[in-house]
Coordinates of N, CA and C in Angstrom, one line a residue:
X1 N 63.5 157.5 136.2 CA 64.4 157.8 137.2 C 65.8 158.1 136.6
X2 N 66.2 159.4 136.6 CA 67.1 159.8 136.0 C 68.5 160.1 137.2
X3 N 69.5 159.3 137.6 CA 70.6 159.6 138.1 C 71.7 160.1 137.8
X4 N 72.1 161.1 138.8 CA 73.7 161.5 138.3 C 74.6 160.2 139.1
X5 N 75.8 160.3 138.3 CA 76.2 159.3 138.6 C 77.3 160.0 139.6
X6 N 77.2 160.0 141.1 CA 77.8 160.3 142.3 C 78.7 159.4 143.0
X7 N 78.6 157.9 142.7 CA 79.8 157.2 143.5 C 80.8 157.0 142.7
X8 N 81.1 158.5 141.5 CA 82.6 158.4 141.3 C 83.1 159.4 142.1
X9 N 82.5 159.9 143.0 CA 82.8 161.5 143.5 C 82.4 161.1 144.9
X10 N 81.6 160.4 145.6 CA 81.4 160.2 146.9 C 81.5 158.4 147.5
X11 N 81.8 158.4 148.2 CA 81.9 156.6 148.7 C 81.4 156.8 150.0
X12 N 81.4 157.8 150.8 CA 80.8 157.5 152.6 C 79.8 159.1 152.4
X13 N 78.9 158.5 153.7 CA 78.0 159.6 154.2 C 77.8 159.6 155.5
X14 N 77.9 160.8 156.1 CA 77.7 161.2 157.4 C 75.8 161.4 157.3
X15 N 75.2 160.5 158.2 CA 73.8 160.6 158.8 C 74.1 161.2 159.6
X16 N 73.3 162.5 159.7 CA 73.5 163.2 161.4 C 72.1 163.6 161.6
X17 N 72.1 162.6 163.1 CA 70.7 162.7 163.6 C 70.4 163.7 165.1
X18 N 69.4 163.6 165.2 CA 69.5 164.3 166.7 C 69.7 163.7 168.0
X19 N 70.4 162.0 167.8 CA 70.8 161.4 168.5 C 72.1 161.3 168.6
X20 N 73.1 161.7 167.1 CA 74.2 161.5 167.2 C 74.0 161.4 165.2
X21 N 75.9 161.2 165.0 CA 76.0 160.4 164.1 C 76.4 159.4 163.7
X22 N 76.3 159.6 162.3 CA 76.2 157.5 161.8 C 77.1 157.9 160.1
X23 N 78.4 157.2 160.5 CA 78.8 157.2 158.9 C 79.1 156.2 158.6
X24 N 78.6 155.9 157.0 CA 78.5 154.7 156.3 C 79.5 154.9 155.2
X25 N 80.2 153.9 155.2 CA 80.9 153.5 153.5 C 80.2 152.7 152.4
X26 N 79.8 152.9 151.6 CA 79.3 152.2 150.2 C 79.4 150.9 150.0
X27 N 79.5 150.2 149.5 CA 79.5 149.5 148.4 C 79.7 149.5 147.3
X28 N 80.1 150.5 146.4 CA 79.9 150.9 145.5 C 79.7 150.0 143.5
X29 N 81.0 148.9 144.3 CA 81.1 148.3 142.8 C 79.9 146.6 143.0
X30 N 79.4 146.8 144.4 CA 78.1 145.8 144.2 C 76.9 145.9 144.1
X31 N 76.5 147.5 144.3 CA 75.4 147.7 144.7 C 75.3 149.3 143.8
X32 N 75.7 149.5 142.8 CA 75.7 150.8 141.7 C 74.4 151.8 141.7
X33 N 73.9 150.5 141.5 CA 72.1 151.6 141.5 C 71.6 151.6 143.1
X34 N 71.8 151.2 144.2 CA 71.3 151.2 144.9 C 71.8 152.9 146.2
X35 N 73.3 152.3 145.3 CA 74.3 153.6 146.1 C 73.5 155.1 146.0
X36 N 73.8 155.1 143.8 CA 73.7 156.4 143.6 C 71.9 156.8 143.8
X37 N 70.9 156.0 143.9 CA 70.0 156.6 144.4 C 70.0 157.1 145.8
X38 N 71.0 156.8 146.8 CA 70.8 156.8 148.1 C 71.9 158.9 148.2
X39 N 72.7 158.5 147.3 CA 73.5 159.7 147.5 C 72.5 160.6 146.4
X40 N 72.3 160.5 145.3 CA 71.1 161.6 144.6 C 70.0 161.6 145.8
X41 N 69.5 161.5 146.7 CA 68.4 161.4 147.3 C 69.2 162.4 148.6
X42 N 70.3 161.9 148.6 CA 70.5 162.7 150.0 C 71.2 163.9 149.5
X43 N 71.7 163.9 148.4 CA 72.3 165.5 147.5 C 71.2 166.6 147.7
X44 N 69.7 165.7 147.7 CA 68.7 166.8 147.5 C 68.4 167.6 148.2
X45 N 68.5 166.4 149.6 CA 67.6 166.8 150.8 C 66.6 166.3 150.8
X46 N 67.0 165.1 150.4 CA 65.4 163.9 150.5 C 65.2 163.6 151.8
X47 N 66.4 163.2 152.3 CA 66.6 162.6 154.1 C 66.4 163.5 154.8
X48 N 66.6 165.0 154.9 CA 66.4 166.1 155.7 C 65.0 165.5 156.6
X49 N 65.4 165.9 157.6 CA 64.1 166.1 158.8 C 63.3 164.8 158.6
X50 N 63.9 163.1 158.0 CA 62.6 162.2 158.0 C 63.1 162.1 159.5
X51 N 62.3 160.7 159.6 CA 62.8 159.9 161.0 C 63.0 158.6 160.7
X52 N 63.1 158.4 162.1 CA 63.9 156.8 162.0 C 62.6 156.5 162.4
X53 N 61.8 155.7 161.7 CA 60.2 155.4 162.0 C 59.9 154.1 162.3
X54 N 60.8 153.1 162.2 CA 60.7 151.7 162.4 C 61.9 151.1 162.9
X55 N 61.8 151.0 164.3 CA 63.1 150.8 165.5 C 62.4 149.1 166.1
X56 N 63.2 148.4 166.0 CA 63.0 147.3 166.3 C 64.5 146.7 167.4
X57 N 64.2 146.6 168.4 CA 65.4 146.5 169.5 C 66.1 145.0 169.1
X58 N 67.5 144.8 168.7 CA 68.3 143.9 168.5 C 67.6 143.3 167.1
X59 N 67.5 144.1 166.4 CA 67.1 143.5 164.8 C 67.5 144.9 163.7
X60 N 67.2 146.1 163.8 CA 67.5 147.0 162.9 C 66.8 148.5 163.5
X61 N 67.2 149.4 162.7 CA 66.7 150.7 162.7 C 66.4 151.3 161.2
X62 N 64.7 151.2 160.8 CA 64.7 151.6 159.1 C 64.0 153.5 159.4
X63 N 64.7 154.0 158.2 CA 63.9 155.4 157.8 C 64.2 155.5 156.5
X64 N 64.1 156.8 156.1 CA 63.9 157.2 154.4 C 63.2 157.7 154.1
X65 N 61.7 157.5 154.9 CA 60.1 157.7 154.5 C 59.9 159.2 154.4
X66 N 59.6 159.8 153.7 CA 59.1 161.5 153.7 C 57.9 161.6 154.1
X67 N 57.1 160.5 154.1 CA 55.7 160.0 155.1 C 56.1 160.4 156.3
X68 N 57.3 160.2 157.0 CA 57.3 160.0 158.6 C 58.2 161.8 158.9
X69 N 58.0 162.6 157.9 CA 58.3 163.7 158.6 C 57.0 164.4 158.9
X70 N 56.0 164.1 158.7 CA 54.7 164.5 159.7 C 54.1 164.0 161.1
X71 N 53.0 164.7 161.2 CA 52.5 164.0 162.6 C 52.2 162.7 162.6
X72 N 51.9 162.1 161.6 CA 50.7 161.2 161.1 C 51.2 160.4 160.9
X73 N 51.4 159.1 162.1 CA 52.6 157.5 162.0 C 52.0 157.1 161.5
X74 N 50.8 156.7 161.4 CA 50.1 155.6 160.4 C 50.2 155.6 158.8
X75 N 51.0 156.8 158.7 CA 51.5 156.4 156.7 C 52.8 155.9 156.7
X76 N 53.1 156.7 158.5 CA 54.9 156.0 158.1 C 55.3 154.6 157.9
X77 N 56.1 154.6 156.6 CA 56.6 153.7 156.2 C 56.6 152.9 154.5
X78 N 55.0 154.2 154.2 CA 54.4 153.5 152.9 C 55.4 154.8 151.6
X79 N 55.8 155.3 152.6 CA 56.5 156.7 151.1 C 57.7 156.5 150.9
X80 N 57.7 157.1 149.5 CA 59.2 156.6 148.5 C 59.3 157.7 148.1
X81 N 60.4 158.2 146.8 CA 60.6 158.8 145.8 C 59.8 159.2 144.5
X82 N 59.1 158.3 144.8 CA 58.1 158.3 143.5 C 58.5 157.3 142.5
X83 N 59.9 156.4 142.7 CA 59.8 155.7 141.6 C 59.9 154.6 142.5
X84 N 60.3 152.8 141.9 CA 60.5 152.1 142.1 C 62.7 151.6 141.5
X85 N 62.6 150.3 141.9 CA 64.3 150.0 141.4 C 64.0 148.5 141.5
X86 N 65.2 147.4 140.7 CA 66.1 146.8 141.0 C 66.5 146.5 142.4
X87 N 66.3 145.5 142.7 CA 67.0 144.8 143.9 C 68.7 144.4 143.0
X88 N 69.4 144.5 143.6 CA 70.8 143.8 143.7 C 71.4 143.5 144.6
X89 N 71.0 142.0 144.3 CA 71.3 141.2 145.6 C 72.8 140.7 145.3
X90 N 73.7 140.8 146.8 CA 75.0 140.5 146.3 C 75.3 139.5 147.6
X91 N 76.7 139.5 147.1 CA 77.5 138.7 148.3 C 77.8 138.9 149.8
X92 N 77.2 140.2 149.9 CA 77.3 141.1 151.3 C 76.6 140.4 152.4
X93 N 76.9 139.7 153.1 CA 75.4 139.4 153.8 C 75.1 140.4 155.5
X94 N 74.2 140.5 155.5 CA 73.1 141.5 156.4 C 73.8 141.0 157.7
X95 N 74.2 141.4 158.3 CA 74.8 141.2 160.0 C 74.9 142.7 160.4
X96 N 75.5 142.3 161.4 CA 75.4 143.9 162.3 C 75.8 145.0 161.5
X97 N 75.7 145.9 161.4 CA 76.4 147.2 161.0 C 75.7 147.4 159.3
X98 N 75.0 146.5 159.0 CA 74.3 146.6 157.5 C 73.6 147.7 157.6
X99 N 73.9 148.3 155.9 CA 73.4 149.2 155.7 C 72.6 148.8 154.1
X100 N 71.0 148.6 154.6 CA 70.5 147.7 153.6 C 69.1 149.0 152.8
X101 N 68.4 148.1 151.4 CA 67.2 149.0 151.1 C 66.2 148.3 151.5
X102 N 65.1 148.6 152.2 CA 63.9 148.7 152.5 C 63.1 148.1 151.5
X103 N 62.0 147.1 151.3 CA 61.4 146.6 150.2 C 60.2 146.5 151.0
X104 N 59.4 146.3 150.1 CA 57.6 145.6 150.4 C 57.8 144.5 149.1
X105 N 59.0 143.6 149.0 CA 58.7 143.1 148.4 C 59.6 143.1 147.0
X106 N 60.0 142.0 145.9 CA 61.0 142.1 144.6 C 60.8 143.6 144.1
X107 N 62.1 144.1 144.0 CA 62.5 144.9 143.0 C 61.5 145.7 143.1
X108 N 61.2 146.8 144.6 CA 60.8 147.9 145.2 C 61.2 148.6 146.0
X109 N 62.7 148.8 145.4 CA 63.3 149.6 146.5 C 63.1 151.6 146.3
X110 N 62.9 152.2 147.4 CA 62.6 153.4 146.9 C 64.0 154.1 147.7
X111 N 63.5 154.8 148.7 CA 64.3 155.6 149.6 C 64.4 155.4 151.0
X112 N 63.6 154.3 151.3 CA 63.4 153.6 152.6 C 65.0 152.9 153.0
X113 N 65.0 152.7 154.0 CA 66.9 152.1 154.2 C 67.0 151.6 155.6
X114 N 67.8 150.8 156.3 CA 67.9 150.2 157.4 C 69.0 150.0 157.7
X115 N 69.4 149.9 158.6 CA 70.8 149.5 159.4 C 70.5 148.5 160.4
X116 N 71.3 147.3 160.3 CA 71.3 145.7 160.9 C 71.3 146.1 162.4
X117 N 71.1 145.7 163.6 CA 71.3 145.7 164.7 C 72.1 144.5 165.4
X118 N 71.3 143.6 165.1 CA 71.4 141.9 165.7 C 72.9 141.5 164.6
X119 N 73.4 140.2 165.2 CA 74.8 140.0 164.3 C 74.3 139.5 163.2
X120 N 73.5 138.5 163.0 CA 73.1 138.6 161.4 C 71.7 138.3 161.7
X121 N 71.0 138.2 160.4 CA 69.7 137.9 159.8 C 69.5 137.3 158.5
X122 N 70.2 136.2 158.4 CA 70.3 135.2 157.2 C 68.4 134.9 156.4
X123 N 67.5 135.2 157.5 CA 66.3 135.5 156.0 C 66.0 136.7 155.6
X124 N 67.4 137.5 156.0 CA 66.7 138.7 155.1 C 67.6 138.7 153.9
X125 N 68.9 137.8 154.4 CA 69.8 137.5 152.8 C 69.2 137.0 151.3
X126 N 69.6 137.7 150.8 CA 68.7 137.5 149.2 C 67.3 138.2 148.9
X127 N 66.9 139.1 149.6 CA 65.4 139.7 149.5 C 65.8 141.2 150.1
X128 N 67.3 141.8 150.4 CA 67.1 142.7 150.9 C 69.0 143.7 150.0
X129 N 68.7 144.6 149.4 CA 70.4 145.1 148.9 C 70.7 145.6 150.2
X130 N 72.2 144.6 150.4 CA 73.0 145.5 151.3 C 73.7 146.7 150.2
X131 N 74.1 147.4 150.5 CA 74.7 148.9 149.6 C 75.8 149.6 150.9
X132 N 76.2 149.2 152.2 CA 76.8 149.9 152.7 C 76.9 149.0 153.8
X133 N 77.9 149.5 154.6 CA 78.1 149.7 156.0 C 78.2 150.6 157.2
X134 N 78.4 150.6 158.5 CA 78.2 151.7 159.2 C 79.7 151.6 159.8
X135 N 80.6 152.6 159.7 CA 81.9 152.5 160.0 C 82.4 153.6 161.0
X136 N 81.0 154.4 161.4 CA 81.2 155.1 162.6 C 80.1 155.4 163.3
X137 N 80.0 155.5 164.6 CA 78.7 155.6 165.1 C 77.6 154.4 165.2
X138 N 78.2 153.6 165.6 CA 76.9 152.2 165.8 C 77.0 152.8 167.3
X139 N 77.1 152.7 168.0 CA 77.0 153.7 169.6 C 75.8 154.2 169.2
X140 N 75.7 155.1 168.3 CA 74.1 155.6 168.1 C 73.4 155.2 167.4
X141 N 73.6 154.0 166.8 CA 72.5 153.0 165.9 C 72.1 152.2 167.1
X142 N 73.3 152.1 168.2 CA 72.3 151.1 169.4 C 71.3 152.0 170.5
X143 N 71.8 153.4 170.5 CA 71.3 154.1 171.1 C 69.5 154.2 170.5
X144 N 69.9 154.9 169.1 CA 68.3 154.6 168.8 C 67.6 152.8 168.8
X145 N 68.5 152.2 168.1 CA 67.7 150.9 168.5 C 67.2 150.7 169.6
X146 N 67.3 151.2 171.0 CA 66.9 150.9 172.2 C 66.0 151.6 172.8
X147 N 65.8 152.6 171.9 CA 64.4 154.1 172.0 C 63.4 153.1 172.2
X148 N 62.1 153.7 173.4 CA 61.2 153.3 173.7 C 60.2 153.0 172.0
X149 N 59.4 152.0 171.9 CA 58.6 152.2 170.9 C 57.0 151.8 171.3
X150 N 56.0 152.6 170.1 CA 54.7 151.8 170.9 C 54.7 150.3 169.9
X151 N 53.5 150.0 169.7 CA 52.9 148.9 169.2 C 53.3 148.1 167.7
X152 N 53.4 149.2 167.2 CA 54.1 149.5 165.9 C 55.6 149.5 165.5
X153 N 56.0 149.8 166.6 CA 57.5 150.2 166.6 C 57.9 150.9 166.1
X154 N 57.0 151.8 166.1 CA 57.5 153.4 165.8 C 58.1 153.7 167.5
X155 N 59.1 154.9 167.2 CA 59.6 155.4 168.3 C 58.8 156.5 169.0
X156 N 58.7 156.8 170.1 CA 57.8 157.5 171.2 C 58.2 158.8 171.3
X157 N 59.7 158.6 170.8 CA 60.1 160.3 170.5 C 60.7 160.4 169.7
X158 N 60.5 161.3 168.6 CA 61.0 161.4 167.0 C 62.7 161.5 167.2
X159 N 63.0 160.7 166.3 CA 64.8 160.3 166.0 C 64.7 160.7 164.7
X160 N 65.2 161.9 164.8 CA 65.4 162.8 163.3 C 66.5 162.7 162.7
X161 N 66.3 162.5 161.4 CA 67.4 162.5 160.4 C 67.7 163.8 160.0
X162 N 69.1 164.7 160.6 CA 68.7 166.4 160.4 C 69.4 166.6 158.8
X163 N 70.2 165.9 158.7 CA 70.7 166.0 157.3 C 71.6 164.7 156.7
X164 N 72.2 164.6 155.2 CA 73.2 163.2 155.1 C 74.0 164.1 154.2
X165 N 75.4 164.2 154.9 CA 76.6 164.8 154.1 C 77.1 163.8 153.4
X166 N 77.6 164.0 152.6 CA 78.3 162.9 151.3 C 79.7 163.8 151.4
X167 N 80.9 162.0 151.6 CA 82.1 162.2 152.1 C 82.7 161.3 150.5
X168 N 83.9 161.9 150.8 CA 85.2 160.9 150.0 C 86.3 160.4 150.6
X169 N 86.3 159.4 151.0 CA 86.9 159.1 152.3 C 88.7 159.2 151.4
X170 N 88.9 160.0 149.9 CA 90.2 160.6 149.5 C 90.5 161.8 150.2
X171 N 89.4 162.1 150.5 CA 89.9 163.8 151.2 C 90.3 163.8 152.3

């Protein structure tokens, strides 16, 4: 996994969904590797067109998956980048407006990502990098959190990630 190093040049990103958007501020000096894979991933157009595939009402909203830009919900959730990472677990703790990575588990973070709903979630503290927050648009992180879901908790109508602009909140 070879990164450019981008959070000397970027600190926020505009998510823009087809629900709305969502802009987050970094973390930058706690969460290094977690950031710049999130901004190299979104420089590419890794997030283009996924979805928000796993909506869970008053707990989170996770996407990332390149699995869940098809028809086919039954992979959503199991696709990455191709590589694996480092957890860096910090002092941030997971409450509303978190903007955390996605695991199956130690030091498997890929490109999977979530945003807190509920005010906190103290067992996900220590098993989950926070890397960000959401500092505009929770309006639409509640909006999708509250999308109908089936059994799975996938959503019933696709919440598309249409792109992620990378901001400097100097400009």
């Amino acid at each position: 996994m070879q990164l450019k190093n981008l959070a000397d040049k970027y600190d926020q990103a505009l998510i823009r969904t087809n629900v709305g958007d969502i802009k987050v501020q970094f973390y930058t000096m706690d969460a290094p590797l977690s950031v710049n894979n999130f901004l190299n991933l979104a420089e590419e157009g890794f997030y283009n067109s996924t979805m928000f595939h796993r909506v869970i009402k008053d707990f989170m909203i996770q996407g990332g998956d390149p699995n869940s830009r098809d028809s086919d919900w039954s992979n959503d959730g199991t696709g990455g980048p191709g590589y694996q990472f480092k957890d860096e677990i910090n002092a941030h703790k997971l409450v509303r407006g978190s903007l955390a990575m996605a695991n199956s588990g130690p030091d498997t973070n890929g490109s999977q990502f979530f945003i807190v709903t509920a005010d906190e979630t103290p067992w996900l503290d220590g098993k989950h990098t926070n890397f960000g927050y959401v500092t505009d648009g929770m309006d639409v992180v509640d909006e999708i959190s509250a999308a109908a879901v089936n059994e799975n908790a996938h959503p019933l109508k696709d919440i598309i990630v249409e792109d992620v602009q990378l901001l400097n909140s100097a400009d």
